[in-house]
PDB file of C-alpha atoms in Angstrom:
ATOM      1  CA  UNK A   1    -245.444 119.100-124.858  1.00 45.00           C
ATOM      2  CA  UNK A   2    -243.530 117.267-127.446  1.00 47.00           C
ATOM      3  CA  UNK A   3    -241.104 114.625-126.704  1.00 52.00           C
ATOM      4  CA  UNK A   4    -237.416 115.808-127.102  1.00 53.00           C
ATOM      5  CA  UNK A   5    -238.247 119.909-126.650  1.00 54.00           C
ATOM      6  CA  UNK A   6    -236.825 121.118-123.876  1.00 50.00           C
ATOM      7  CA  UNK A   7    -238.381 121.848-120.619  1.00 52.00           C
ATOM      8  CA  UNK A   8    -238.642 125.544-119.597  1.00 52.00           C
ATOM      9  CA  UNK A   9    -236.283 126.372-116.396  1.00 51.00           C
ATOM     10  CA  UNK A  10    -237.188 126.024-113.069  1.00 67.00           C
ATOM     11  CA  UNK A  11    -238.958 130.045-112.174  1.00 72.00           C
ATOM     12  CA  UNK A  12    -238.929 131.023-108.898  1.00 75.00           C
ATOM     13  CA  UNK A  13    -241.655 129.343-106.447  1.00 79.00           C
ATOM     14  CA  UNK A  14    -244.624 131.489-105.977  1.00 79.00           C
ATOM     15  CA  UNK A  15    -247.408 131.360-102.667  1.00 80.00           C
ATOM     16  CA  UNK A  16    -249.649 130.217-105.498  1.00 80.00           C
ATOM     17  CA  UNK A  17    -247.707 127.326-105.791  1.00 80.00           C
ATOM     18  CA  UNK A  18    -246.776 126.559-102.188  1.00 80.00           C
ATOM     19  CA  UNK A  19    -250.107 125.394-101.611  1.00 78.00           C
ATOM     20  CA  UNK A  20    -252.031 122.756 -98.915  1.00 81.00           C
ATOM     21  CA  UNK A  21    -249.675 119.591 -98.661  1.00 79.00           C
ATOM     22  CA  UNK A  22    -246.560 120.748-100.819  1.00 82.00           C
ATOM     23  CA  UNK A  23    -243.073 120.160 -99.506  1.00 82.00           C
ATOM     24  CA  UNK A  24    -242.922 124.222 -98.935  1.00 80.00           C
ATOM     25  CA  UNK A  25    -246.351 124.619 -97.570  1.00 81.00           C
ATOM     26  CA  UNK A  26    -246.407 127.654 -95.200  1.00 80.00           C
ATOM     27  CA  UNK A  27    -248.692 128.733 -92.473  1.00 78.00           C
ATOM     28  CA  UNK A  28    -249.547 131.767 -90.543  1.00 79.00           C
ATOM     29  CA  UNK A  29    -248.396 134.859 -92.478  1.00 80.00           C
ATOM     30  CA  UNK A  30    -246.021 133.894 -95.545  1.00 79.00           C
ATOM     31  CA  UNK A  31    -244.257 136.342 -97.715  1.00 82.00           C
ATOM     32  CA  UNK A  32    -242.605 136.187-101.401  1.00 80.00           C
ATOM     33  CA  UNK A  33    -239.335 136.806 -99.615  1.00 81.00           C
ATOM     34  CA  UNK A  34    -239.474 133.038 -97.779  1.00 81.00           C
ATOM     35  CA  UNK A  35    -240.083 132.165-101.241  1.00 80.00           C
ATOM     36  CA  UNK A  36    -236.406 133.469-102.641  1.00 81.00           C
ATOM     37  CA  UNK A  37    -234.305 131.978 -99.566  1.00 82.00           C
ATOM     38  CA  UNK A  38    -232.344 129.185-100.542  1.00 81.00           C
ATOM     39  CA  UNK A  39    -231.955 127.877 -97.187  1.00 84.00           C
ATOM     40  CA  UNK A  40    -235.600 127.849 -96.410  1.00 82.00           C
ATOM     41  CA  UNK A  41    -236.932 126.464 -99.459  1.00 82.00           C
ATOM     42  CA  UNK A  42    -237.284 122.815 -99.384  1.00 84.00           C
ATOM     43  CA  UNK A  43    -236.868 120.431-102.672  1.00 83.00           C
ATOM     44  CA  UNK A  44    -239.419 119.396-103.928  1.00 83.00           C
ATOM     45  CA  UNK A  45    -240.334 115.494-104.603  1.00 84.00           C
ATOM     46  CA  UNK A  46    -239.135 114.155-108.174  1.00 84.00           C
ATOM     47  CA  UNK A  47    -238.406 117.880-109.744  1.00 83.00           C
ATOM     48  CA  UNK A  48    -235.299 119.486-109.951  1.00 82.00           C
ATOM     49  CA  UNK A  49    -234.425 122.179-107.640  1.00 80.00           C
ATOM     50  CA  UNK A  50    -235.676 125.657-108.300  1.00 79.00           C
ATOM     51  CA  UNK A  51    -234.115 129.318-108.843  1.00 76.00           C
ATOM     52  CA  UNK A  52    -234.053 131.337-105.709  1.00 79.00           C
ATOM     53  CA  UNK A  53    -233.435 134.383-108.106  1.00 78.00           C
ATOM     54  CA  UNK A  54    -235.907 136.488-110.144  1.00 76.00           C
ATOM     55  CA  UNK A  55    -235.468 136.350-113.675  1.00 74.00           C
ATOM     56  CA  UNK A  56    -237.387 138.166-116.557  1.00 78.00           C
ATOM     57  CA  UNK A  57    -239.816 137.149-118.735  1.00 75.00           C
ATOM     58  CA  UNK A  58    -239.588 134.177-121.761  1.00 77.00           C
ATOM     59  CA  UNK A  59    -239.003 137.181-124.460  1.00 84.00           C
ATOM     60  CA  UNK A  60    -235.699 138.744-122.581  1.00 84.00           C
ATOM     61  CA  UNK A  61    -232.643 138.474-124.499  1.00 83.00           C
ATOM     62  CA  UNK A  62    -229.742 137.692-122.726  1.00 84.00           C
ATOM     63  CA  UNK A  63    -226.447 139.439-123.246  1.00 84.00           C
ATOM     64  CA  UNK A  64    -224.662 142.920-124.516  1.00 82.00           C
ATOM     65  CA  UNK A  65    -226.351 145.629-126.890  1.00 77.00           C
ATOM     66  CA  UNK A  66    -224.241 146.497-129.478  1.00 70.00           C
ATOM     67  CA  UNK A  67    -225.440 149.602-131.331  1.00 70.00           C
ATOM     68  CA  UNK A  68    -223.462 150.029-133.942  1.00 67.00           C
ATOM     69  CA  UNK A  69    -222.333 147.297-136.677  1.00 66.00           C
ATOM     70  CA  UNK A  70    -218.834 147.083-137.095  1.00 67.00           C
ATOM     71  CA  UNK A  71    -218.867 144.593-140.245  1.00 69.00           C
ATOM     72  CA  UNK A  72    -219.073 141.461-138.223  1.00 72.00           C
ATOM     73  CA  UNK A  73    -217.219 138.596-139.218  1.00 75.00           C
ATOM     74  CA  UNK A  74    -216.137 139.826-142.920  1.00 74.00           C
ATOM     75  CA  UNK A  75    -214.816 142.792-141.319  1.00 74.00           C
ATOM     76  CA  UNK A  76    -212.512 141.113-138.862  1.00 73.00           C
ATOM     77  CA  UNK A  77    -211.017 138.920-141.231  1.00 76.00           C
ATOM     78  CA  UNK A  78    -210.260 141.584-143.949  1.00 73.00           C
ATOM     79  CA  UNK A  79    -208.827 144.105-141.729  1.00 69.00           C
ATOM     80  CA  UNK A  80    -206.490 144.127-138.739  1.00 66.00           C
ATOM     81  CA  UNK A  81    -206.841 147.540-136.031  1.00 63.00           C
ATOM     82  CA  UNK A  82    -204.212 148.204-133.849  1.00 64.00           C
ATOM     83  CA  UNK A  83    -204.366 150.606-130.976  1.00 62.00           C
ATOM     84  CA  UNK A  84    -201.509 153.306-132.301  1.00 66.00           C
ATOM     85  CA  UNK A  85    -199.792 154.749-129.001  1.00 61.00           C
ATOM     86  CA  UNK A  86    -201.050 158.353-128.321  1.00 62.00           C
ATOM     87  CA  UNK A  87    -197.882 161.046-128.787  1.00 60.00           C
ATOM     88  CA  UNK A  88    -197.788 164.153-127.481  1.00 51.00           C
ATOM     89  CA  UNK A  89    -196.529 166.848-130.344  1.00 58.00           C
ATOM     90  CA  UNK A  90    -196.582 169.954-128.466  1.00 62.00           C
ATOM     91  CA  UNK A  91    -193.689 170.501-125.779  1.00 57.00           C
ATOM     92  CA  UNK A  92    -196.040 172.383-124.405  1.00 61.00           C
ATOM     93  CA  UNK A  93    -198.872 169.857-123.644  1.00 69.00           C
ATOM     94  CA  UNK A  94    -196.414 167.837-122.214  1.00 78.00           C
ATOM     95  CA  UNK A  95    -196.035 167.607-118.439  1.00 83.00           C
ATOM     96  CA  UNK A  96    -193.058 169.123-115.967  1.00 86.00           C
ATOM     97  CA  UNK A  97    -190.128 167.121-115.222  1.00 88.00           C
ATOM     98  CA  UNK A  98    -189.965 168.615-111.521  1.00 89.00           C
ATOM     99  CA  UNK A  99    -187.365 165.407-110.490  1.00 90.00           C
ATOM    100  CA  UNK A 100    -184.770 167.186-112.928  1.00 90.00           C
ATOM    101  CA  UNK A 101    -185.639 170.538-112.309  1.00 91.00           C
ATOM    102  CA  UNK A 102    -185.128 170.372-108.359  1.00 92.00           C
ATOM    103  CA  UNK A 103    -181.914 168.355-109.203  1.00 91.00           C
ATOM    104  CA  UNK A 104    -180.280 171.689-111.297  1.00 91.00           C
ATOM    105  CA  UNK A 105    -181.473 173.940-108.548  1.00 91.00           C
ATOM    106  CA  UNK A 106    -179.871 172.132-105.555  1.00 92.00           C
ATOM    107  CA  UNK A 107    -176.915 171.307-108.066  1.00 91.00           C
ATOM    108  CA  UNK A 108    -177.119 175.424-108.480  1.00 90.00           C
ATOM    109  CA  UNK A 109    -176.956 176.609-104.806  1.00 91.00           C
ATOM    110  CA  UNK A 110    -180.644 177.568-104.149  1.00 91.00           C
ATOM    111  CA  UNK A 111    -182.524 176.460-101.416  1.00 89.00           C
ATOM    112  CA  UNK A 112    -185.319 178.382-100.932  1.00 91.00           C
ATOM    113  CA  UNK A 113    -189.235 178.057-102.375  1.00 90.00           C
ATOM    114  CA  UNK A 114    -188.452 181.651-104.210  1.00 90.00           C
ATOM    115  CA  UNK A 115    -185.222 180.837-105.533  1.00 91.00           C
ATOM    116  CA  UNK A 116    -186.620 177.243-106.822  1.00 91.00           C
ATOM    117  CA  UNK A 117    -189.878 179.328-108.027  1.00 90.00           C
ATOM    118  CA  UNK A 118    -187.367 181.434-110.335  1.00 91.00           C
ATOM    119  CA  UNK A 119    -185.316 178.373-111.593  1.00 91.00           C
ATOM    120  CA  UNK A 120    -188.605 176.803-112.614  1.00 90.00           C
ATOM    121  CA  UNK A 121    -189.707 179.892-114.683  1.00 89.00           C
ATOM    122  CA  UNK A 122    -185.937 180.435-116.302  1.00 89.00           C
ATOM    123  CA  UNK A 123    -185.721 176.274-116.838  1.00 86.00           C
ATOM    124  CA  UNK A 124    -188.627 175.187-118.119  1.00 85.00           C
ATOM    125  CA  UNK A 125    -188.445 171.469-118.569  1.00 87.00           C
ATOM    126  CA  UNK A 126    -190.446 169.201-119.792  1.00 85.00           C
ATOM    127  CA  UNK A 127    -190.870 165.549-119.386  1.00 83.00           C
ATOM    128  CA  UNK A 128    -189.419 163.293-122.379  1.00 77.00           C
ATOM    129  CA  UNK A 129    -191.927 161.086-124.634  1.00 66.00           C
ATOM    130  CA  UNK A 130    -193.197 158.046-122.600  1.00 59.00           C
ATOM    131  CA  UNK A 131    -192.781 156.299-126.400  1.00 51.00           C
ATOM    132  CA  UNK A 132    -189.617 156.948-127.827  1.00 53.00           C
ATOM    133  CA  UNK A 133    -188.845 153.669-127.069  1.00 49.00           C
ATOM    134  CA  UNK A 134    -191.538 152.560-129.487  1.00 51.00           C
ATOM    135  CA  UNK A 135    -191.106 154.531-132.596  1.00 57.00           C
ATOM    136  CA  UNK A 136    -188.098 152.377-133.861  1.00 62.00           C
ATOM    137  CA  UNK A 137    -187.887 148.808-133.605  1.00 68.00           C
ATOM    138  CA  UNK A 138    -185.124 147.091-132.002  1.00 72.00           C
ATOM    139  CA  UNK A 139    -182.285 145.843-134.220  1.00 80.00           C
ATOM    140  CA  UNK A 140    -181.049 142.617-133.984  1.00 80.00           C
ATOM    141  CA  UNK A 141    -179.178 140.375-135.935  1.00 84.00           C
ATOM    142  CA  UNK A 142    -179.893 138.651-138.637  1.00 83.00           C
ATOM    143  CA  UNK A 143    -179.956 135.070-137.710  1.00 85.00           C
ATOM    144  CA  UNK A 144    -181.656 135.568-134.246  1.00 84.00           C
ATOM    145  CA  UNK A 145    -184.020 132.774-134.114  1.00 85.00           C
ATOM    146  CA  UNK A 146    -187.903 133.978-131.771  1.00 83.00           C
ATOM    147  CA  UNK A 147    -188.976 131.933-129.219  1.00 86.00           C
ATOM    148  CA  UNK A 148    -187.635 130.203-126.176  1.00 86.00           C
ATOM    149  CA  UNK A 149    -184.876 127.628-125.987  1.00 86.00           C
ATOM    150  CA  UNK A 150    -185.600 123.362-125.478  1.00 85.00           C
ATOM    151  CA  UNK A 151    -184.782 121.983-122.745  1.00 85.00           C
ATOM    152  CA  UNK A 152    -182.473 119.132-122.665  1.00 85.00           C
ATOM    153  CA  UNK A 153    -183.070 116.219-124.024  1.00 85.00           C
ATOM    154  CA  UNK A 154    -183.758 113.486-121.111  1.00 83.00           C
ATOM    155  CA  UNK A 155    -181.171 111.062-120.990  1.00 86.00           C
ATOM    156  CA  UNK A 156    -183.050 107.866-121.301  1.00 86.00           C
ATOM    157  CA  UNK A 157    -180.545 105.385-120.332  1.00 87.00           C
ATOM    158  CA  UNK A 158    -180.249 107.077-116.739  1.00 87.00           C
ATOM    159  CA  UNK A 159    -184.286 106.464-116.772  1.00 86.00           C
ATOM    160  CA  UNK A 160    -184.032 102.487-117.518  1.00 88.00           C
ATOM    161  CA  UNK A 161    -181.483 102.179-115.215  1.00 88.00           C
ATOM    162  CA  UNK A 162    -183.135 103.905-112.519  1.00 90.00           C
ATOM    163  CA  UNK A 163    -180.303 106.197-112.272  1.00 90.00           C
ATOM    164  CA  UNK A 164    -182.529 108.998-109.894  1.00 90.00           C
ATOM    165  CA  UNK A 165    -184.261 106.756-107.788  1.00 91.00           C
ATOM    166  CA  UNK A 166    -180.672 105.577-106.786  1.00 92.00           C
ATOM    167  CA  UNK A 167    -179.216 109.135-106.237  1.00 93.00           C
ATOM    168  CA  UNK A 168    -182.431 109.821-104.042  1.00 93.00           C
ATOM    169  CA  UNK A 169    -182.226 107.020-102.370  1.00 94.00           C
ATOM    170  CA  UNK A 170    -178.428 108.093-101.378  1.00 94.00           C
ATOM    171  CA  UNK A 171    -179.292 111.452-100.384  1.00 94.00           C
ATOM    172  CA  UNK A 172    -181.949 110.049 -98.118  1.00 94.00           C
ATOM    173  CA  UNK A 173    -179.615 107.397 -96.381  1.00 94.00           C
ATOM    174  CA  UNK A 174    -176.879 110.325 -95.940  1.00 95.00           C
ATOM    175  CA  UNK A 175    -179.826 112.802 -94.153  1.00 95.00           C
ATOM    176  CA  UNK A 176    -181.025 109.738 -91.759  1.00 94.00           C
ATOM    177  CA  UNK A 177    -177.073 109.724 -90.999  1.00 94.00           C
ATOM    178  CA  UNK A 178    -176.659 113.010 -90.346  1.00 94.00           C
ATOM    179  CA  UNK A 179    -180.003 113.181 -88.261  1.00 93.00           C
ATOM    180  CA  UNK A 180    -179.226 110.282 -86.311  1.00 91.00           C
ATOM    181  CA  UNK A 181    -175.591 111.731 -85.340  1.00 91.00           C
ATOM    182  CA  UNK A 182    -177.340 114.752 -84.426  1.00 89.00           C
ATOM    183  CA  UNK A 183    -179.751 112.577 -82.263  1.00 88.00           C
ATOM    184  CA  UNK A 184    -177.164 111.120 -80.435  1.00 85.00           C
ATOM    185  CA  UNK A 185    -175.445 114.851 -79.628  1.00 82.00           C
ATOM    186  CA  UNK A 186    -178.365 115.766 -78.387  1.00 80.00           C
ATOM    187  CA  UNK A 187    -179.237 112.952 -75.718  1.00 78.00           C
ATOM    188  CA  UNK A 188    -175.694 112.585 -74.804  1.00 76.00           C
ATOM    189  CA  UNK A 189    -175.273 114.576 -71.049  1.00 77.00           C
ATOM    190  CA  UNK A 190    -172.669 117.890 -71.751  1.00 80.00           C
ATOM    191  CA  UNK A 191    -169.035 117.424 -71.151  1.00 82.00           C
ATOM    192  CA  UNK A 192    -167.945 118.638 -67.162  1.00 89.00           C
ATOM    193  CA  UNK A 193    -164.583 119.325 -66.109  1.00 90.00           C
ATOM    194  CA  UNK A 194    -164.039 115.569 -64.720  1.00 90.00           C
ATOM    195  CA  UNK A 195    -164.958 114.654 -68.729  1.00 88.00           C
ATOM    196  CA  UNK A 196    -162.764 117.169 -70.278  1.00 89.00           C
ATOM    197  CA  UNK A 197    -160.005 116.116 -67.829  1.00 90.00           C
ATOM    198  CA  UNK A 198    -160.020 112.356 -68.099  1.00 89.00           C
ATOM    199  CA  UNK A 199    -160.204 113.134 -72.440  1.00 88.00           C
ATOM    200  CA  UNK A 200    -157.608 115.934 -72.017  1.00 89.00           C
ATOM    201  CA  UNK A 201    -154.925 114.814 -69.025  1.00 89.00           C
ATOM    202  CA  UNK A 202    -152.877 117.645 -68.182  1.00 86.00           C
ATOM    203  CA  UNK A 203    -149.169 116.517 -68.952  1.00 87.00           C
ATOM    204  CA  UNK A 204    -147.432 114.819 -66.285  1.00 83.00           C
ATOM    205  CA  UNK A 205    -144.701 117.356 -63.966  1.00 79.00           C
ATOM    206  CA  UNK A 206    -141.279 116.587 -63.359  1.00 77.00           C
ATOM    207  CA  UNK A 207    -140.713 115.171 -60.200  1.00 76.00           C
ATOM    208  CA  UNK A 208    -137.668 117.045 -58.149  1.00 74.00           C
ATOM    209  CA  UNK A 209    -136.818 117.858 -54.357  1.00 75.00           C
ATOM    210  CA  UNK A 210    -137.822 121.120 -52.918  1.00 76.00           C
ATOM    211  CA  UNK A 211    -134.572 122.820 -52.006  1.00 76.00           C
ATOM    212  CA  UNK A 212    -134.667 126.351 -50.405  1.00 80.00           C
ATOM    213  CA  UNK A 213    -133.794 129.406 -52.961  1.00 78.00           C
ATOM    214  CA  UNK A 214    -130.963 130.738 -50.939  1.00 78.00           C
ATOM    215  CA  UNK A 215    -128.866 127.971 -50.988  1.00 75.00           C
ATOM    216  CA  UNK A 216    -129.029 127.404 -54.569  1.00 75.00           C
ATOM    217  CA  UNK A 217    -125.537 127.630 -56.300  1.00 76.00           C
ATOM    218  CA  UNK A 218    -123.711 128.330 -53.542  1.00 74.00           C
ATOM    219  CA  UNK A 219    -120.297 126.879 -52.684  1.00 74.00           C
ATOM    220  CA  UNK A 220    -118.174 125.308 -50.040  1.00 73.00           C
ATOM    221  CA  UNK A 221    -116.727 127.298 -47.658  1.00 78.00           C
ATOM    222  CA  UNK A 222    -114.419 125.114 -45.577  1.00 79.00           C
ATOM    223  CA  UNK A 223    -111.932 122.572 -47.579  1.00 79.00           C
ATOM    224  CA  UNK A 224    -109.869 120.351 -44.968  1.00 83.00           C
ATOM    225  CA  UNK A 225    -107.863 118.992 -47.959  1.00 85.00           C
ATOM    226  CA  UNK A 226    -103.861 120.122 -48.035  1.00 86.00           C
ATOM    227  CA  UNK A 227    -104.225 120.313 -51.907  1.00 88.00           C
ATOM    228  CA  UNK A 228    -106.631 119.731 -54.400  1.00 86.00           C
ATOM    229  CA  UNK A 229    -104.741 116.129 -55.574  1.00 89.00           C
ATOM    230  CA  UNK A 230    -105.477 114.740 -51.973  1.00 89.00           C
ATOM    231  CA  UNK A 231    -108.863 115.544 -52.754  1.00 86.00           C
ATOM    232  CA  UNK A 232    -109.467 114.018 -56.361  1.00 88.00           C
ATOM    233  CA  UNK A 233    -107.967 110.889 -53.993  1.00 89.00           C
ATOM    234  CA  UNK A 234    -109.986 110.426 -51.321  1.00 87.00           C
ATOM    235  CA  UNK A 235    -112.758 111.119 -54.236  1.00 82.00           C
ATOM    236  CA  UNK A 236    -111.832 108.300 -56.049  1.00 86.00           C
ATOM    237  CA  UNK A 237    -111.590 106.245 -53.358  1.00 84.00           C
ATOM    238  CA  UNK A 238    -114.832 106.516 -51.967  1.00 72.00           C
ATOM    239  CA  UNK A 239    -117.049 106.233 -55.265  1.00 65.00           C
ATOM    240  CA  UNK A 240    -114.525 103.212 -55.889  1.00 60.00           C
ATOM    241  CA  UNK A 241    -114.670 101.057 -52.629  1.00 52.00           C
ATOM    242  CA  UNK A 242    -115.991  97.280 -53.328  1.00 47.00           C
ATOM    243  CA  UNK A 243    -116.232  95.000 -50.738  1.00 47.00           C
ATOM    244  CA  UNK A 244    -113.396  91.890 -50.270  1.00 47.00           C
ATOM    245  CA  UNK A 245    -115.689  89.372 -49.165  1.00 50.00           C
ATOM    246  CA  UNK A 246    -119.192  88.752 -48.151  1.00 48.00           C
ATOM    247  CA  UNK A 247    -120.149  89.279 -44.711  1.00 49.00           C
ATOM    248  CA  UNK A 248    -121.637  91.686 -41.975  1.00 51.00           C
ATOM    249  CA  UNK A 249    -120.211  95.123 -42.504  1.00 49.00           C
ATOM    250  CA  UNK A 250    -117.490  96.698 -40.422  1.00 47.00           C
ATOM    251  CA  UNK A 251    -118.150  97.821 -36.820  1.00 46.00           C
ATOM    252  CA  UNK A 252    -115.448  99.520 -36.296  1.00 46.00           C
ATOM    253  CA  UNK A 253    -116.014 103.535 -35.823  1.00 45.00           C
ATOM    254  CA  UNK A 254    -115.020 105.464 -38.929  1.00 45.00           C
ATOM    255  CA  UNK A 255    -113.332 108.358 -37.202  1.00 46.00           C
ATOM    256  CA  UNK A 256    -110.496 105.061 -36.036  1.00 44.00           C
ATOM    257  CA  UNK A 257    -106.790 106.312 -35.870  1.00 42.00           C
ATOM    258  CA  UNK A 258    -106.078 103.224 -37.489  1.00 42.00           C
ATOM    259  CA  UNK A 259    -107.088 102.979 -40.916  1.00 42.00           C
ATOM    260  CA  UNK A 260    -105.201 100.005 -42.616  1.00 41.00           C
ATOM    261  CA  UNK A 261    -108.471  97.593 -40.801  1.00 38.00           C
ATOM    262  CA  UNK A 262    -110.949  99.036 -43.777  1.00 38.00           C
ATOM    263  CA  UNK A 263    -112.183  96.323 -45.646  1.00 37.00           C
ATOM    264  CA  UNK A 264    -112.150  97.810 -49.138  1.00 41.00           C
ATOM    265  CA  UNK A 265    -109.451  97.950 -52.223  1.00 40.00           C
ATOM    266  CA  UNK A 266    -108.759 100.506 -54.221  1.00 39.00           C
ATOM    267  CA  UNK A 267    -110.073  99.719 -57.716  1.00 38.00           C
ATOM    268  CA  UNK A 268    -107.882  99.467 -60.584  1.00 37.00           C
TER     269      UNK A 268
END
């Protein structure tokens, strides 16, 4: 074989060729079928590995059968066909718009499978032209620019100064944050009652003597006083007493007949 040709592609392994001391050697009863098993055939020393698959002969030509010529090349360039949408003509050949039809009749009254029968043979109608859309192009103005927008420019001075990395690096701190607070909520024991109490104290009450509800508001019934000067008097004169000297109080019984030995002034 010449030097540069290319070698002819690795065929299928054959019993012929899986002789006495090759890598796929086989004893006892050996068929072409161990032969085309990729994970039984072995590779062989210094060769590429073979084809598992049977392929024709050298004279096969690969690929699709065209029968007819259709110019080639030439024929391509010069000419340009374009699939034209198929339109139906005929009303007739066109199917039946049953959506619209059972619309009318239920809009009509009927609702039996006779009286819809009927309807369909009085209002016959068909389905509209799948294409309409397509006969007439659509109109647009007259400096509308095809294609799709740029995108904005990127603002290279954010990019030298590292503008995103920054922003990033900002979102990032404020998510640790937020995750750490959470952390901390979570491991911290619930509030109680004793908790809630010693955050919350209730508000202090108002200290004030128990007195019983009948004798609320009531007044006196005995007055020993001649009139009610004499009383504004003796009044006076006891929220007014000071004492003369210093010294042991008085001993002397308060019910005395003698009442000019009281120790006590009246004040000015």
């Amino acid at each position: 074989m010449a030097s540069g040709a290319p070698a002819a592609p690795r065929r299928p392994l054959s019993l012929a060729e899986a002789g006495p001391g090759s890598e796929n050697e086989r004893l006892g009863v050996a068929r072409d079928s161990m032969l085309r098993n990729p994970l039984i055939l072995k590779a062989e020393l210094g060769k590429p590995r073979r084809n598992c698959y049977t392929l024709p002969g050298f004279d096969f030509a690969y690929g699709m059968c065209i029968q007819r010529r259709d110019g080639g090349v030439p024929e391509a360039i010069g000419h340009w066909d374009t699939v034209k949408p198929r339109t139906i003509t005929s009303v007739q050949d066109k199917p039946r718009d049953f959506i619209t039809m059972n619309r009318a009749a239920t809009k009509a009254g009927y609702t039996t499978a006779r009286e819809f029968n009927l309807f369909y043979k009085t209002k016959n109608i068909r389905r509209k032209d799948e294409y309409d859309h397509f006969k007439s192009p659509p109109k647009l103005p007259e400096d509308f620019t095809y294609g799709m927008r740029p995108r904005p420019s990127t603002p290279l001075y954010d990019l030298l100064q590292h503008k995103y990395k920054e922003l990033w690096m900002e979102q990032q701190r404020a998510l640790t944050a937020a995750l750490r607070i959470q952390k901390k909520k979570k491991e911290r024991a619930p509030d109680t009652r004793t908790t809630w109490l010693r955050k919350h104290p209730p508000p202090a009450k108002e200290e004030s003597f128990w007195h019983l509800p009948h004798f609320e508001k009531v007044g006196p019934h005995l007055s020993t006083f001649p009139d009610r000067g004499a009383r504004k008097k003796a009044f006076s004169a006891s929220h007014g007493e000071v004492p003369a000297r210093p010294g042991p109080p008085s001993l002397e019984h308060p019910h005395s007949k003698d009442h000019s030995t009281v120790l006590s002034t009246t004040a000015l």
